[in-house]
Amino acid sequence: MDQWVLPAYTFAAGVGSAVGIALTTYHDHKESAFMFGIFSLSLAVWAASNAGRMLAQNFGSMLLFTQLSYIGVLTAPIAWFERVIESVSCREHLAARIVSSFVVGDCDDHSKA
């Protein structure tokens, strides 16, 4: 089963980078497809760094590829969240509401406790 892991990571990195480059090149940064391209690129970085970690010959290079995989792991949910917000029709109001609910709590609670 381990013999298929490295080709799967390599295939995912290749497809993710091709889709990501195509979408980010041909679409405006305000479109939802652009953010999906960023999401695809972040998954490609994660997959490529995992493939590099599997091929690492020493501990230093394995640590480097592990640290590079954190970039993909960190940017993937952020790009997906931004894509979801972009696809909603009232983007400005929804984004402010979601962010303020994370920071402040419920925005519609007007009770005086």
PDB file of C-alpha atoms in Angstrom:
ATOM      1  CA  MET A   1       0.000   0.000   0.000  1.00  0.00           C
ATOM      2  CA  ASP A   2       2.869   2.386   0.673  1.00  0.00           C
ATOM      3  CA  GLN A   3       4.033   2.034  -2.926  1.00  0.00           C
ATOM      4  CA  TRP A   4       1.071   4.153  -4.108  1.00  0.00           C
ATOM      5  CA  VAL A   5       1.454   7.004  -1.635  1.00  0.00           C
ATOM      6  CA  LEU A   6       4.324   8.820  -3.340  1.00  0.00           C
ATOM      7  CA  PRO A   7       2.755   8.699  -6.845  1.00  0.00           C
ATOM      8  CA  ALA A   8      -0.551   9.889  -5.376  1.00  0.00           C
ATOM      9  CA  TYR A   9       1.128  12.892  -3.721  1.00  0.00           C
ATOM     10  CA  THR A  10       3.021  13.636  -6.926  1.00  0.00           C
ATOM     11  CA  PHE A  11      -0.133  13.412  -9.036  1.00  0.00           C
ATOM     12  CA  ALA A  12      -2.061  15.639  -6.608  1.00  0.00           C
ATOM     13  CA  ALA A  13       0.747  18.203  -6.638  1.00  0.00           C
ATOM     14  CA  GLY A  14       0.860  18.243 -10.438  1.00  0.00           C
ATOM     15  CA  VAL A  15      -2.886  18.489 -10.975  1.00  0.00           C
ATOM     16  CA  GLY A  16      -3.345  21.006  -8.158  1.00  0.00           C
ATOM     17  CA  SER A  17      -0.609  23.260  -9.444  1.00  0.00           C
ATOM     18  CA  ALA A  18      -1.867  23.062 -13.050  1.00  0.00           C
ATOM     19  CA  VAL A  19      -5.439  23.894 -12.031  1.00  0.00           C
ATOM     20  CA  GLY A  20      -4.289  26.592  -9.628  1.00  0.00           C
ATOM     21  CA  ILE A  21      -2.023  28.300 -12.136  1.00  0.00           C
ATOM     22  CA  ALA A  22      -4.703  28.184 -14.835  1.00  0.00           C
ATOM     23  CA  LEU A  23      -7.398  29.621 -12.583  1.00  0.00           C
ATOM     24  CA  THR A  24      -5.264  32.355 -11.050  1.00  0.00           C
ATOM     25  CA  THR A  25      -3.892  33.367 -14.452  1.00  0.00           C
ATOM     26  CA  TYR A  26      -7.130  33.618 -16.408  1.00  0.00           C
ATOM     27  CA  HIS A  27      -9.535  34.965 -13.770  1.00  0.00           C
ATOM     28  CA  ASP A  28      -9.846  38.277 -12.005  1.00  0.00           C
ATOM     29  CA  HIS A  29      -8.918  38.319  -8.320  1.00  0.00           C
ATOM     30  CA  LYS A  30     -12.505  39.232  -7.406  1.00  0.00           C
ATOM     31  CA  GLU A  31     -13.963  36.061  -8.924  1.00  0.00           C
ATOM     32  CA  SER A  32     -14.629  32.871  -7.023  1.00  0.00           C
ATOM     33  CA  ALA A  33     -12.532  30.866  -9.486  1.00  0.00           C
ATOM     34  CA  PHE A  34      -9.441  32.856  -8.507  1.00  0.00           C
ATOM     35  CA  MET A  35      -9.809  31.861  -4.855  1.00  0.00           C
ATOM     36  CA  PHE A  36     -10.379  28.244  -5.891  1.00  0.00           C
ATOM     37  CA  GLY A  37      -7.085  28.511  -7.784  1.00  0.00           C
ATOM     38  CA  ILE A  38      -5.364  29.721  -4.617  1.00  0.00           C
ATOM     39  CA  PHE A  39      -6.970  26.809  -2.760  1.00  0.00           C
ATOM     40  CA  SER A  40      -5.683  24.374  -5.416  1.00  0.00           C
ATOM     41  CA  LEU A  41      -2.194  25.845  -5.202  1.00  0.00           C
ATOM     42  CA  SER A  42      -2.144  25.508  -1.425  1.00  0.00           C
ATOM     43  CA  LEU A  43      -3.136  21.848  -1.712  1.00  0.00           C
ATOM     44  CA  ALA A  44      -0.435  21.384  -4.349  1.00  0.00           C
ATOM     45  CA  VAL A  45       2.166  22.858  -1.977  1.00  0.00           C
ATOM     46  CA  TRP A  46       0.993  20.501   0.748  1.00  0.00           C
ATOM     47  CA  ALA A  47       1.111  17.449  -1.541  1.00  0.00           C
ATOM     48  CA  ALA A  48       4.510  18.341  -3.014  1.00  0.00           C
ATOM     49  CA  SER A  49       6.024  18.922   0.408  1.00  0.00           C
ATOM     50  CA  ASN A  50       4.700  15.580   1.620  1.00  0.00           C
ATOM     51  CA  ALA A  51       6.222  13.890  -1.431  1.00  0.00           C
ATOM     52  CA  GLY A  52       9.505  15.668  -0.709  1.00  0.00           C
ATOM     53  CA  ARG A  53       9.350  14.566   2.922  1.00  0.00           C
ATOM     54  CA  MET A  54       8.956  10.959   1.811  1.00  0.00           C
ATOM     55  CA  LEU A  55      11.999  11.265  -0.457  1.00  0.00           C
ATOM     56  CA  ALA A  56      14.148  13.055   2.129  1.00  0.00           C
ATOM     57  CA  GLN A  57      17.506  11.434   2.813  1.00  0.00           C
ATOM     58  CA  ASN A  58      18.333  13.089   6.132  1.00  0.00           C
ATOM     59  CA  PHE A  59      16.540  14.615   9.083  1.00  0.00           C
ATOM     60  CA  GLY A  60      17.270  18.222   8.070  1.00  0.00           C
ATOM     61  CA  SER A  61      15.611  17.935   4.680  1.00  0.00           C
ATOM     62  CA  MET A  62      12.702  16.017   6.181  1.00  0.00           C
ATOM     63  CA  LEU A  63      12.220  18.832   8.678  1.00  0.00           C
ATOM     64  CA  LEU A  64      12.370  21.412   5.868  1.00  0.00           C
ATOM     65  CA  PHE A  65       9.656  19.650   3.857  1.00  0.00           C
ATOM     66  CA  THR A  66       7.531  19.257   6.984  1.00  0.00           C
ATOM     67  CA  GLN A  67       7.777  22.983   7.621  1.00  0.00           C
ATOM     68  CA  LEU A  68       6.874  23.700   3.992  1.00  0.00           C
ATOM     69  CA  SER A  69       3.786  21.512   4.326  1.00  0.00           C
ATOM     70  CA  TYR A  70       2.547  23.836   7.064  1.00  0.00           C
ATOM     71  CA  ILE A  71       2.229  26.608   4.451  1.00  0.00           C
ATOM     72  CA  GLY A  72      -0.232  24.518   2.466  1.00  0.00           C
ATOM     73  CA  VAL A  73      -2.076  23.342   5.553  1.00  0.00           C
ATOM     74  CA  LEU A  74      -2.434  26.920   6.783  1.00  0.00           C
ATOM     75  CA  THR A  75      -3.515  28.548   3.535  1.00  0.00           C
ATOM     76  CA  ALA A  76      -5.991  25.876   2.368  1.00  0.00           C
ATOM     77  CA  PRO A  77      -8.774  26.570   4.910  1.00  0.00           C
ATOM     78  CA  ILE A  78      -8.279  30.323   4.619  1.00  0.00           C
ATOM     79  CA  ALA A  79      -8.595  30.190   0.828  1.00  0.00           C
ATOM     80  CA  TRP A  80     -11.634  27.920   1.058  1.00  0.00           C
ATOM     81  CA  PHE A  81     -13.292  30.253   3.584  1.00  0.00           C
ATOM     82  CA  GLU A  82     -12.659  33.250   1.322  1.00  0.00           C
ATOM     83  CA  ARG A  83     -14.048  31.348  -1.668  1.00  0.00           C
ATOM     84  CA  VAL A  84     -17.241  30.533   0.215  1.00  0.00           C
ATOM     85  CA  ILE A  85     -17.658  34.157   1.247  1.00  0.00           C
ATOM     86  CA  GLU A  86     -17.050  35.305  -2.339  1.00  0.00           C
ATOM     87  CA  SER A  87     -19.717  32.971  -3.685  1.00  0.00           C
ATOM     88  CA  VAL A  88     -22.403  34.403  -1.390  1.00  0.00           C
ATOM     89  CA  SER A  89     -24.287  37.304  -2.931  1.00  0.00           C
ATOM     90  CA  CYS A  90     -24.028  39.728   0.003  1.00  0.00           C
ATOM     91  CA  ARG A  91     -20.289  39.271   0.514  1.00  0.00           C
ATOM     92  CA  GLU A  92     -19.538  42.492   2.385  1.00  0.00           C
ATOM     93  CA  HIS A  93     -22.262  42.084   4.979  1.00  0.00           C
ATOM     94  CA  LEU A  94     -21.673  38.381   5.482  1.00  0.00           C
ATOM     95  CA  ALA A  95     -17.907  38.744   5.875  1.00  0.00           C
ATOM     96  CA  ALA A  96     -18.299  41.468   8.487  1.00  0.00           C
ATOM     97  CA  ARG A  97     -20.914  39.431  10.315  1.00  0.00           C
ATOM     98  CA  ILE A  98     -18.820  36.250  10.373  1.00  0.00           C
ATOM     99  CA  VAL A  99     -15.639  37.998  11.465  1.00  0.00           C
ATOM    100  CA  SER A 100     -17.406  40.009  14.137  1.00  0.00           C
ATOM    101  CA  SER A 101     -19.102  36.883  15.457  1.00  0.00           C
ATOM    102  CA  PHE A 102     -15.672  35.275  15.828  1.00  0.00           C
ATOM    103  CA  VAL A 103     -14.264  38.289  17.624  1.00  0.00           C
ATOM    104  CA  VAL A 104     -17.188  39.746  19.561  1.00  0.00           C
ATOM    105  CA  GLY A 105     -19.807  37.037  19.787  1.00  0.00           C
ATOM    106  CA  ASP A 106     -23.376  37.194  18.578  1.00  0.00           C
ATOM    107  CA  CYS A 107     -23.894  40.444  16.640  1.00  0.00           C
ATOM    108  CA  ASP A 108     -27.668  40.488  16.993  1.00  0.00           C
ATOM    109  CA  ASP A 109     -27.758  40.205  20.757  1.00  0.00           C
ATOM    110  CA  HIS A 110     -29.017  43.619  21.851  1.00  0.00           C
ATOM    111  CA  SER A 111     -30.023  42.605  25.366  1.00  0.00           C
ATOM    112  CA  LYS A 112     -28.523  44.522  28.248  1.00  0.00           C
ATOM    113  CA  ALA A 113     -27.318  41.949  30.707  1.00  0.00           C
TER     114      ALA A 113
END
